[in-house]
Each structure stands twice: as C-alpha cells, then as structure tokens.
Coordinates of C-alpha atoms in Angstrom, one line a residue:
X1 CA -28.7 -57.3 29.9
X2 CA -29.9 -54.6 32.3
X3 CA -27.5 -52.2 30.6
X4 CA -29.2 -52.8 27.0
X5 CA -32.5 -52.4 28.5
X6 CA -31.7 -49.0 29.9
X7 CA -30.1 -47.9 26.7
X8 CA -33.2 -48.9 24.6
X9 CA -35.3 -47.1 27.1
X10 CA -33.4 -43.8 26.8
X11 CA -33.5 -44.1 22.9
X12 CA -37.4 -44.6 23.0
X13 CA -37.9 -41.7 25.4
X14 CA -35.8 -39.2 23.2
X15 CA -37.7 -40.3 20.1
X16 CA -41.1 -39.7 21.5
X17 CA -40.0 -36.3 22.8
X18 CA -38.8 -35.4 19.3
X19 CA -42.1 -36.6 17.7
X20 CA -44.1 -34.5 20.2
X21 CA -42.6 -31.3 18.7
X22 CA -43.2 -32.4 15.0
X23 CA -46.3 -32.7 12.9
X24 CA -46.8 -35.1 10.1
X25 CA -46.9 -33.9 6.5
X26 CA -47.3 -36.3 3.6
X27 CA -45.4 -38.9 5.6
X28 CA -42.6 -36.5 6.5
X29 CA -41.9 -35.1 9.8
X30 CA -41.3 -31.3 10.2
X31 CA -40.7 -28.9 13.0
X32 CA -43.9 -26.9 13.8
X33 CA -43.8 -23.2 12.7
X34 CA -45.8 -20.1 13.4
X35 CA -47.3 -17.7 11.3
X36 CA -47.7 -14.8 13.6
X37 CA -45.4 -11.8 12.7
X38 CA -43.3 -10.6 15.3
X39 CA -43.8 -7.1 16.9
X40 CA -42.3 -4.0 15.4
X41 CA -38.9 -2.8 16.6
X42 CA -38.2 0.6 17.9
X43 CA -35.6 2.9 16.5
X44 CA -33.8 4.6 19.3
X45 CA -31.2 6.8 17.5
X46 CA -29.9 7.4 14.0
X47 CA -26.3 8.7 13.4
X48 CA -25.1 9.9 10.0
X49 CA -21.8 8.4 8.7
X50 CA -19.8 9.0 5.7
X51 CA -21.9 7.2 3.1
X52 CA -24.1 5.5 5.6
X53 CA -26.4 5.6 8.5
X54 CA -25.9 3.9 11.9
X55 CA -29.2 2.9 13.4
X56 CA -29.7 1.9 16.9
X57 CA -32.9 -0.1 17.7
X58 CA -34.6 -2.0 20.4
X59 CA -36.5 -5.2 19.7
X60 CA -40.0 -5.8 21.2
X61 CA -40.1 -7.7 24.4
X62 CA -41.9 -11.0 24.7
X63 CA -40.7 -12.4 21.4
X64 CA -37.6 -14.5 22.0
X65 CA -37.8 -16.0 18.5
X66 CA -36.6 -13.0 16.8
X67 CA -33.5 -13.8 15.1
X68 CA -32.4 -10.8 12.9
X69 CA -33.0 -7.2 11.9
X70 CA -33.1 -6.3 8.2
X71 CA -32.6 -2.9 6.7
X72 CA -33.1 -2.1 3.1
X73 CA -33.0 0.9 0.9
X74 CA -33.2 1.8 -2.9
X75 CA -29.9 2.7 -4.5
X76 CA -29.8 5.4 -7.0
X77 CA -29.3 2.7 -9.6
X78 CA -32.6 1.4 -8.7
X79 CA -31.2 -1.7 -6.8
X80 CA -32.4 -3.0 -3.4
X81 CA -29.4 -3.0 -1.0
X82 CA -30.0 -5.2 2.2
X83 CA -28.1 -5.3 5.5
X84 CA -28.6 -7.7 8.5
X85 CA -27.9 -7.6 12.1
X86 CA -28.4 -10.4 14.7
X87 CA -30.8 -10.3 17.6
X88 CA -27.9 -10.0 20.0
X89 CA -27.0 -6.5 18.5
X90 CA -28.9 -3.2 19.0
X91 CA -27.3 -1.3 16.1
X92 CA -27.1 -1.9 12.2
X93 CA -24.9 -0.1 9.8
X94 CA -26.4 0.9 6.5
X95 CA -23.6 1.7 3.8
X96 CA -23.2 2.6 0.2
X97 CA -25.2 5.8 0.3
X98 CA -24.0 8.8 -1.7
X99 CA -24.9 12.5 -1.5
X100 CA -26.2 14.3 1.5
X101 CA -30.0 14.1 0.6
X102 CA -32.5 12.5 2.9
X103 CA -32.7 8.6 2.4
X104 CA -35.6 6.5 3.5
X105 CA -34.5 3.1 5.0
X106 CA -36.9 0.3 5.8
X107 CA -36.5 -1.9 8.9
X108 CA -38.0 -5.1 10.0
X109 CA -37.4 -7.8 12.5
X110 CA -37.6 -11.5 11.3
X111 CA -38.3 -14.6 13.6
X112 CA -37.3 -18.2 13.3
X113 CA -40.2 -19.0 11.1
X114 CA -39.3 -16.4 8.5
X115 CA -42.1 -14.0 9.4
X116 CA -41.4 -10.3 9.2
X117 CA -42.8 -7.6 11.4
X118 CA -44.4 -4.3 10.2
X119 CA -42.0 -2.0 8.5
X120 CA -40.5 0.9 10.3
X121 CA -39.2 3.7 8.1
X122 CA -36.1 5.8 9.0
X123 CA -35.4 9.0 7.0
X124 CA -32.0 10.7 7.6
X125 CA -29.3 12.5 5.6
X126 CA -25.9 10.6 5.3
X127 CA -22.6 12.4 5.3
X128 CA -20.7 12.6 2.2
X129 CA -19.4 9.2 1.2
X130 CA -15.7 8.1 1.0
X131 CA -15.6 7.7 -2.8
X132 CA -17.2 11.2 -3.1
X133 CA -14.8 12.8 -0.6
X134 CA -11.9 11.1 -2.7
X135 CA -13.3 12.6 -5.9
X136 CA -13.5 16.1 -4.4
X137 CA -9.9 15.9 -3.2
X138 CA -8.6 14.2 -6.2
X139 CA -5.6 16.1 -7.8
X140 CA -3.8 15.3 -11.0
X141 CA -0.6 17.1 -11.7
X142 CA 2.3 16.5 -14.3
X143 CA 5.1 14.3 -13.2
X144 CA 8.3 12.9 -14.8
X145 CA 7.1 10.4 -17.4
X146 CA 3.3 10.8 -16.3
X147 CA 0.9 11.9 -13.9
X148 CA 0.8 12.3 -10.1
X149 CA -2.5 11.5 -8.4
X150 CA -3.4 12.3 -4.7
X151 CA -6.7 11.9 -2.9
X152 CA -8.2 11.5 0.6
X153 CA -9.3 8.3 1.9
X154 CA -9.5 9.0 5.8
X155 CA -12.1 6.2 6.2
X156 CA -9.8 3.8 4.6
X157 CA -12.7 2.4 2.5
X158 CA -12.1 0.5 -0.7
X159 CA -12.7 2.2 -4.1
X160 CA -11.1 2.2 -7.6
X161 CA -9.7 5.0 -9.6
X162 CA -10.3 4.5 -13.4
X163 CA -7.8 6.3 -15.7
X164 CA -9.2 7.3 -19.1
X165 CA -7.1 8.3 -22.2
X166 CA -8.0 9.3 -25.5
X167 CA -8.3 6.7 -28.2
X168 CA -9.6 6.8 -31.8
X169 CA -12.5 4.4 -31.8
X170 CA -13.2 5.0 -35.5
X171 CA -11.6 7.4 -38.0
X172 CA -12.0 10.8 -36.9
X173 CA -13.8 10.0 -33.7
X174 CA -11.8 10.2 -30.6
X175 CA -13.0 9.4 -27.2
X176 CA -11.8 9.0 -23.6
X177 CA -11.5 5.3 -22.8
X178 CA -10.3 3.4 -19.8
X179 CA -6.8 1.8 -19.7
X180 CA -7.4 -1.1 -17.3
X181 CA -3.7 -1.6 -16.7
X182 CA -3.6 1.8 -15.0
X183 CA -6.5 1.3 -12.8
X184 CA -5.5 2.3 -9.0
X185 CA -7.1 0.6 -6.1
X186 CA -7.3 2.4 -2.7
X187 CA -8.0 0.9 0.8
X188 CA -5.7 2.8 2.9
X189 CA -5.7 6.1 4.8
X190 CA -1.9 6.7 4.3
X191 CA -1.0 5.4 0.7
X192 CA -3.1 8.1 -1.0
X193 CA -0.8 9.0 -3.9
X194 CA 0.3 7.3 -7.0
X195 CA 2.3 7.9 -10.1
X196 CA 0.9 7.0 -13.5
X197 CA 3.6 6.2 -16.2
X198 CA 4.7 5.9 -19.1
X199 CA 3.4 8.8 -21.1
X200 CA 5.1 11.0 -23.6
X201 CA 6.1 14.6 -22.8
X202 CA 3.4 16.3 -24.9
X203 CA -0.1 17.7 -23.8
X204 CA -2.6 14.8 -23.5
X205 CA -6.1 14.7 -22.2
X206 CA -6.8 12.5 -19.2
X207 CA -10.0 11.5 -17.5
X208 CA -10.3 10.0 -13.9
X209 CA -13.5 8.5 -12.3
X210 CA -13.9 6.6 -9.1
X211 CA -16.3 3.6 -8.2
X212 CA -16.7 1.7 -5.0
X213 CA -17.9 -1.6 -4.0
X214 CA -21.5 -0.6 -3.9
X215 CA -21.6 0.3 -7.6
X216 CA -21.5 4.0 -7.2
X217 CA -19.6 6.2 -9.7
X218 CA -18.5 9.6 -9.6
X219 CA -18.5 12.1 -12.3
X220 CA -15.2 12.3 -14.4
X221 CA -12.4 14.7 -13.8
X222 CA -11.1 15.7 -17.2
X223 CA -7.8 17.7 -17.5
X224 CA -5.2 18.5 -20.1
X225 CA -1.8 17.5 -18.7
X226 CA 1.7 17.6 -20.2
X227 CA 4.0 15.0 -18.5
X228 CA 7.8 15.9 -17.9
X229 CA 10.3 14.0 -20.0
X230 CA 11.7 11.0 -18.4
X231 CA 13.9 8.1 -19.3
X232 CA 14.8 4.7 -17.6
X233 CA 18.5 4.9 -16.9
X234 CA 20.3 2.2 -18.5
X235 CA 21.7 0.1 -15.7
X236 CA 24.4 -1.4 -17.8
X237 CA 26.2 2.0 -17.8
X238 CA 26.4 2.1 -14.1
X239 CA 29.7 0.6 -12.7
X240 CA 30.6 0.3 -9.1
X241 CA 33.9 2.0 -8.2
X242 CA 36.5 1.2 -5.6
X243 CA 37.6 4.7 -4.8
X244 CA 36.3 4.4 -1.3
X245 CA 37.9 0.9 -0.6
X246 CA 34.9 -1.6 -0.4
X247 CA 35.8 -4.9 0.8
X248 CA 34.6 -8.6 1.0
X249 CA 34.0 -10.6 4.1
X250 CA 31.3 -12.7 6.1
X251 CA 31.1 -10.2 9.0
X252 CA 31.3 -6.5 9.7
X253 CA 34.7 -4.9 10.5
X254 CA 35.9 -3.0 13.3
X255 CA 35.2 0.7 12.6
X256 CA 38.3 1.9 14.5
X257 CA 40.5 -0.3 12.3
X258 CA 38.8 -0.6 9.0
X259 CA 36.1 2.0 9.0
X260 CA 37.9 5.1 7.9
X261 CA 40.5 5.7 5.2
X262 CA 43.7 6.9 7.2
X263 CA 44.8 9.3 4.3
X264 CA 41.5 11.0 3.5
X265 CA 39.6 10.5 6.7
X266 CA 36.5 9.4 4.7
X267 CA 34.5 6.5 5.8
X268 CA 35.0 3.5 3.7
X269 CA 32.4 1.7 1.7
X270 CA 30.8 -1.3 3.2
X271 CA 31.9 -4.9 3.3
X272 CA 30.0 -7.1 0.8
X273 CA 29.4 -10.8 1.9
X274 CA 31.1 -11.8 -1.3
X275 CA 31.5 -11.0 -5.0
X276 CA 28.0 -12.6 -5.6
X277 CA 26.6 -9.8 -3.3
X278 CA 28.8 -6.8 -4.4
X279 CA 27.4 -3.3 -5.0
X280 CA 27.4 -4.0 -8.8
X281 CA 24.5 -6.4 -8.3
X282 CA 22.2 -3.5 -7.6
X283 CA 22.5 -2.5 -11.2
X284 CA 22.1 -5.8 -13.2
X285 CA 18.4 -5.6 -14.0
X286 CA 17.4 -8.4 -11.6
X287 CA 14.6 -7.2 -9.3
X288 CA 13.6 -10.6 -7.6
X289 CA 16.5 -12.2 -6.1
X290 CA 18.9 -12.3 -3.3
X291 CA 21.5 -9.7 -4.5
X292 CA 23.5 -7.0 -2.7
X293 CA 24.5 -7.7 0.9
X294 CA 26.9 -5.5 3.0
X295 CA 27.8 -5.7 6.6
X296 CA 27.9 -2.6 8.8
X297 CA 31.1 -1.6 10.8
X298 CA 31.0 -2.3 14.4
X299 CA 32.4 -0.2 17.4
X300 CA 33.7 -2.3 20.4
X301 CA 34.9 -0.6 23.5
X302 CA 38.1 -1.7 25.1
X303 CA 37.8 -4.5 27.5
X304 CA 34.3 -5.3 26.3
X305 CA 32.9 -8.0 24.1
X306 CA 29.7 -6.0 23.4
X307 CA 29.4 -4.3 20.0
X308 CA 27.4 -1.5 18.6
X309 CA 27.0 -1.0 14.9
X310 CA 27.5 2.1 12.7
X311 CA 24.2 2.5 11.0
X312 CA 25.7 4.3 8.0
X313 CA 27.0 2.3 5.2
X314 CA 28.1 3.6 1.7
X315 CA 28.3 2.2 -1.8
X316 CA 29.7 4.4 -4.7
X317 CA 29.0 4.4 -8.4
X318 CA 30.1 5.9 -11.8
X319 CA 27.0 6.4 -13.7
X320 CA 29.0 7.1 -16.9
X321 CA 26.5 9.7 -17.7
X322 CA 25.5 13.2 -16.5
X323 CA 21.9 12.9 -15.4
X324 CA 19.2 14.6 -13.4
X325 CA 17.2 12.2 -11.4
X326 CA 13.4 12.3 -11.3
X327 CA 12.8 9.2 -9.1
X328 CA 14.2 5.9 -8.0
X329 CA 12.7 2.5 -7.3
X330 CA 14.0 0.1 -4.7
X331 CA 13.5 -3.6 -5.0
X332 CA 14.2 -5.5 -1.6
X333 CA 14.5 -9.1 -1.2
X334 CA 11.2 -11.0 -2.2
X335 CA 11.3 -13.3 0.9
X336 CA 8.5 -12.7 3.5
X337 CA 11.1 -12.5 6.1
X338 CA 12.2 -9.3 4.7
X339 CA 8.7 -7.7 4.3
X340 CA 9.0 -4.3 6.2
X341 CA 11.6 -5.9 8.6
X342 CA 15.3 -7.2 8.8
X343 CA 17.9 -5.6 6.5
X344 CA 15.7 -4.0 4.0
X345 CA 16.8 -0.6 3.6
X346 CA 14.3 2.0 5.1
X347 CA 16.2 5.3 5.0
X348 CA 18.9 6.5 2.6
X349 CA 20.6 9.5 1.2
X350 CA 21.8 10.0 -2.5
X351 CA 25.0 12.1 -2.9
X352 CA 26.1 13.3 -6.3
X353 CA 28.9 15.0 -8.0
X354 CA 30.7 15.4 -11.4
X355 CA 34.1 15.6 -13.2
X356 CA 34.4 19.1 -12.2
X357 CA 35.0 18.1 -8.7
X358 CA 38.6 16.9 -9.1
X359 CA 38.9 16.1 -5.3
X360 CA 35.8 13.9 -5.3
X361 CA 37.8 10.8 -4.2
X362 CA 39.8 12.6 -1.5
X363 CA 37.1 14.9 0.1
X364 CA 33.6 13.8 1.1
X365 CA 31.0 15.2 1.8
X366 CA 32.8 18.4 0.9
X367 CA 32.4 19.0 -2.8
X368 CA 29.6 16.5 -3.1
X369 CA 25.9 17.6 -3.4
X370 CA 23.2 16.0 -1.1
X371 CA 20.5 15.2 -3.8
X372 CA 18.0 13.9 -1.4
X373 CA 17.2 12.0 1.8
X374 CA 14.3 9.4 1.7
X375 CA 12.4 7.1 4.2
X376 CA 10.3 4.1 3.3
X377 CA 6.7 3.9 4.2
X378 CA 5.5 1.6 7.0
X379 CA 2.2 -0.5 6.8
X380 CA -0.9 1.1 8.6
X381 CA -1.1 -2.1 10.8
X382 CA 2.2 -3.9 10.9
X383 CA 0.7 -7.0 12.2
X384 CA -1.8 -7.2 9.6
X385 CA -0.2 -6.2 6.2
X386 CA -2.5 -5.9 3.3
X387 CA -2.0 -7.2 -0.2
X388 CA -1.7 -3.7 -1.5
X389 CA 1.0 -3.0 1.1
X390 CA 2.7 -6.2 0.3
X391 CA 2.8 -5.4 -3.5
X392 CA 3.9 -1.9 -2.9
X393 CA 7.0 -3.1 -0.7
X394 CA 8.2 -5.8 -3.2
X395 CA 7.3 -4.1 -6.6
X396 CA 6.4 -0.5 -6.2
X397 CA 8.6 1.1 -3.6
X398 CA 9.2 4.3 -5.3
X399 CA 10.8 7.7 -4.3
X400 CA 10.3 10.9 -6.2
X401 CA 13.5 12.7 -5.9
X402 CA 11.8 16.1 -5.4
X403 CA 8.5 15.3 -3.7
X404 CA 9.6 12.6 -1.3
X405 CA 12.9 14.4 -0.2
X406 CA 12.6 15.1 3.6
X407 CA 15.9 17.0 4.0
X408 CA 15.7 20.8 3.5
X409 CA 19.5 21.0 2.9
X410 CA 19.2 18.7 -0.1
X411 CA 19.2 19.9 -3.7
X412 CA 17.1 17.3 -5.8
X413 CA 17.5 19.2 -9.1
X414 CA 21.1 18.8 -9.3
X415 CA 22.8 16.9 -12.1
X416 CA 25.8 14.5 -11.3
X417 CA 27.8 11.7 -12.8
X418 CA 29.1 10.0 -9.7
X419 CA 26.8 8.6 -7.1
X420 CA 27.4 7.7 -3.3
X421 CA 24.6 5.9 -1.9
X422 CA 24.3 6.2 2.0
X423 CA 22.2 3.6 3.6
X424 CA 21.2 5.0 7.0
X425 CA 18.5 2.7 8.6
X426 CA 17.2 -0.7 8.1
X427 CA 13.6 -1.8 8.9
X428 CA 15.1 -3.7 11.8
X429 CA 17.7 -1.3 13.4
X430 CA 19.5 -4.1 15.3
X431 CA 20.3 -6.0 11.9
X432 CA 24.0 -6.1 11.3
X433 CA 23.8 -5.7 7.4
X434 CA 21.7 -4.1 4.7
X435 CA 20.2 -5.9 1.6
X436 CA 19.0 -4.4 -1.8
X437 CA 18.1 -6.3 -4.9
X438 CA 18.0 -3.5 -7.4
X439 CA 18.2 0.3 -7.3
X440 CA 16.5 1.4 -10.5
X441 CA 17.0 4.9 -11.7
X442 CA 14.8 7.2 -13.8
X443 CA 15.4 10.7 -15.0
X444 CA 16.9 12.9 -17.8
X445 CA 20.1 12.1 -19.4
X446 CA 22.2 15.2 -20.2
X447 CA 25.3 13.5 -21.4
X448 CA 26.8 10.0 -21.9
X449 CA 30.5 9.0 -21.6

C-alpha cells in the first residue's frame, strides 16, 4: 500500500509542476509564450562564394531562447528565397545567386515563440555562379553521329543542360524547341563531357541552355553544327575466330604450358569459362546479362604453390567488314557486385589489321595496328557512388576512339577488318578473370564481305 501512495504523490506533484507553467485558454492548457522580440544579431564577416554568400554572425547574449537565424533575398525572378541556420551555428550559406552585382540579404534571429528580431541587411557581391561558369565554358563541337558537349563544374553543383533543335511548329515557322530525351544532368566535377546522338550528317542548328535547382536560367548558346557520319556496326556480322587458340575451362591455365603458341610465339587467346561465356557473346546484342567470362593465365614458380596472374588477355574477331571506328560502348555485368569493381574491364587496347596483312595469324603485334588504348572512369568518391555514376557504368560507358585514346603510338583513324581486343586491367587487379556483356561498335563501314 505504501508503494501505491508514493506513486500517487509523485504523479500529483508532476501534474502541479506542469500546470504551473501553463495558462488556461478557453478550457485548454497551453505553454506560456513571450511577445518580446529578440535582440539583433551581429554580422562578423561575409565571404563571397560561387553563386552565394557565406555570412558569419554572432547572436546577442542574454537571450537563450533564440532557436535559429533566417536569411532571405529576392531572386531575379521576384521570388523570396530563404535559408536557415540553427542557434548552434555561427555561419549561414546563402545560395542561388547569379551575376556579380551587389545583393541585399536580410537576416533576423527568431526565438522559441516565433518572435523575430529587427532586420540586419548585408550587401555584398557574390562570385560567378556554377551554372554561369558552366555556360561560359560550354563547348559544342561536331562528333560522329552528333555533337560533343564539354563544360566546367568545379563546384560539383547540380544543374541541367537543355538541348534545343529546330522544329516546324506550324507551316513555314521553324523554332528551336527542347528535346527532353537529350537533357543532360551534371553534378560531378569530373564527368563534364557528353555525346549527343543520333543526328544526321548535315548542317543543323542547335541550342543549349542551362538551368539550376534555384530556377536560374542562362542565355542560349546557338550554333550551326554538321555531325560526322556514323553507323551502328551490325553485331551479327562480327564473328569470333580461333586463329589464336582460344580454349574452354573453369580456371586459368599455366602460362608456361599453355600461354604461348610454340610455333608463332604469340600469346594465345584467353580461356572462356564455357561455350555460354565464349567471346562471341560480346557480339550478340544482349547488354544486360552475364555473358563473356575468360580466365587469365597464371605464372607459378618452381617449388611454390603461389600464383601470379598475367593481366593481358586477348579475344580475336573477324568483323567481316572494313571499317573505321568512331567509338565503342562497353556493357559490364549489371550486378551490383561488379560496379566499378571485380572483373569488369577497366583498361583495354584495340588492335586491327586487314586482308593485306597475309601474316596476320602468324605474327603479332608486328603487322597489326594499335588503334587505341582506353581507361575506364572511376567515381569521384568510390564509397559513395552517385546515381549518375551508376547509370554511366551500366549503360553509358563509352570511349571515343580518337578523343579518349591515351596511347601516343596509336593510330585511331586506321581502318581494319580483323580486331584483337587486349584486356589489360580489371577494376580489381587481383581478380583472376575478365567479364564483358557486350562490346558495341560504331563507325563508318567502308566495305562489307
């Protein structure tokens, strides 16, 4: 009984304490509030930023009820833009500004009762905004099958590039209109180039305008551009060849025993896991599956069980056409465990030759032309891969034969019929095999066989 009396006493005491802090209003209890406005804050320093102002402040002493600082300005569209900072901060970042003219920003502090202090006005000039910098640096040049765009985004801010092309909106009236399917989104400081396709190889008028998340819109870059002729190479014509002794197996082979053809001295093609994963699967039109898988050769020292792996692995094809490549698209396995990692191919070379090279199957690389060497991109922060970087890796991993070649000895403009693909590095170097789903080719067909 004593325990219940004690409990009741505690509950009664707590209720009385709560009621002492409340007033009665129409039968409802409410917390008491103040109508006294808080004191003005003091601005200590203002630092211009790209498209913004970083404002440092001090709250007045003796008012512990201040809960936040609010900064507002009028945008060029006439909208009120607002930013907030808690009382535990001494800085507030105001963004979305454009131009370099002086801007007036109003700051107030607000207390728990919603009272606002007198306004403090800050006037300062921001630095040029990211979307304006991108517009100034935007470059549109002809490319195979379309247009190549490049820009700057050093602040890694989010903005969109809208692509405009001519449309006849009524008879005899032509206007630049946006093609939503070609819209480009940028939020990376590294991935600042894109190809826009497919467009015919005739002179066309293009327009490009940029917008950011604050509703700011740049002026339009208008250009006449003639794209270069480009075709999608028919994968059905491409056939894997066995002239460099490809094999099947469930593991890599000893390089000393199986790595080199004893007659020609040329490294053999890789060991495919099975017929299901043979080189031909790179050219079957399937971009989202678990296709080509081939094992690297290994080297094992006498008397040791340790193995090291030969990173170079080859696959060879007859394209059944003479062509000049413009670009290739690489489609990796779509599983998340291969995203910028494991056996996905990161670095590769393309070798080419034609029927005039009668010793093509007995000599290599002599007589063959290095068309190009290419390295895949890495995400800006591998531990925090963005949706844009994920979409690029799975669906838009593209290499321009000329622009993306990193080997000064290569001849990217060469035409060829036979192709030897040299895989040189996976995203995880210790992986013992390589995987590719599809190796899509684009370019100009000079002759079909």
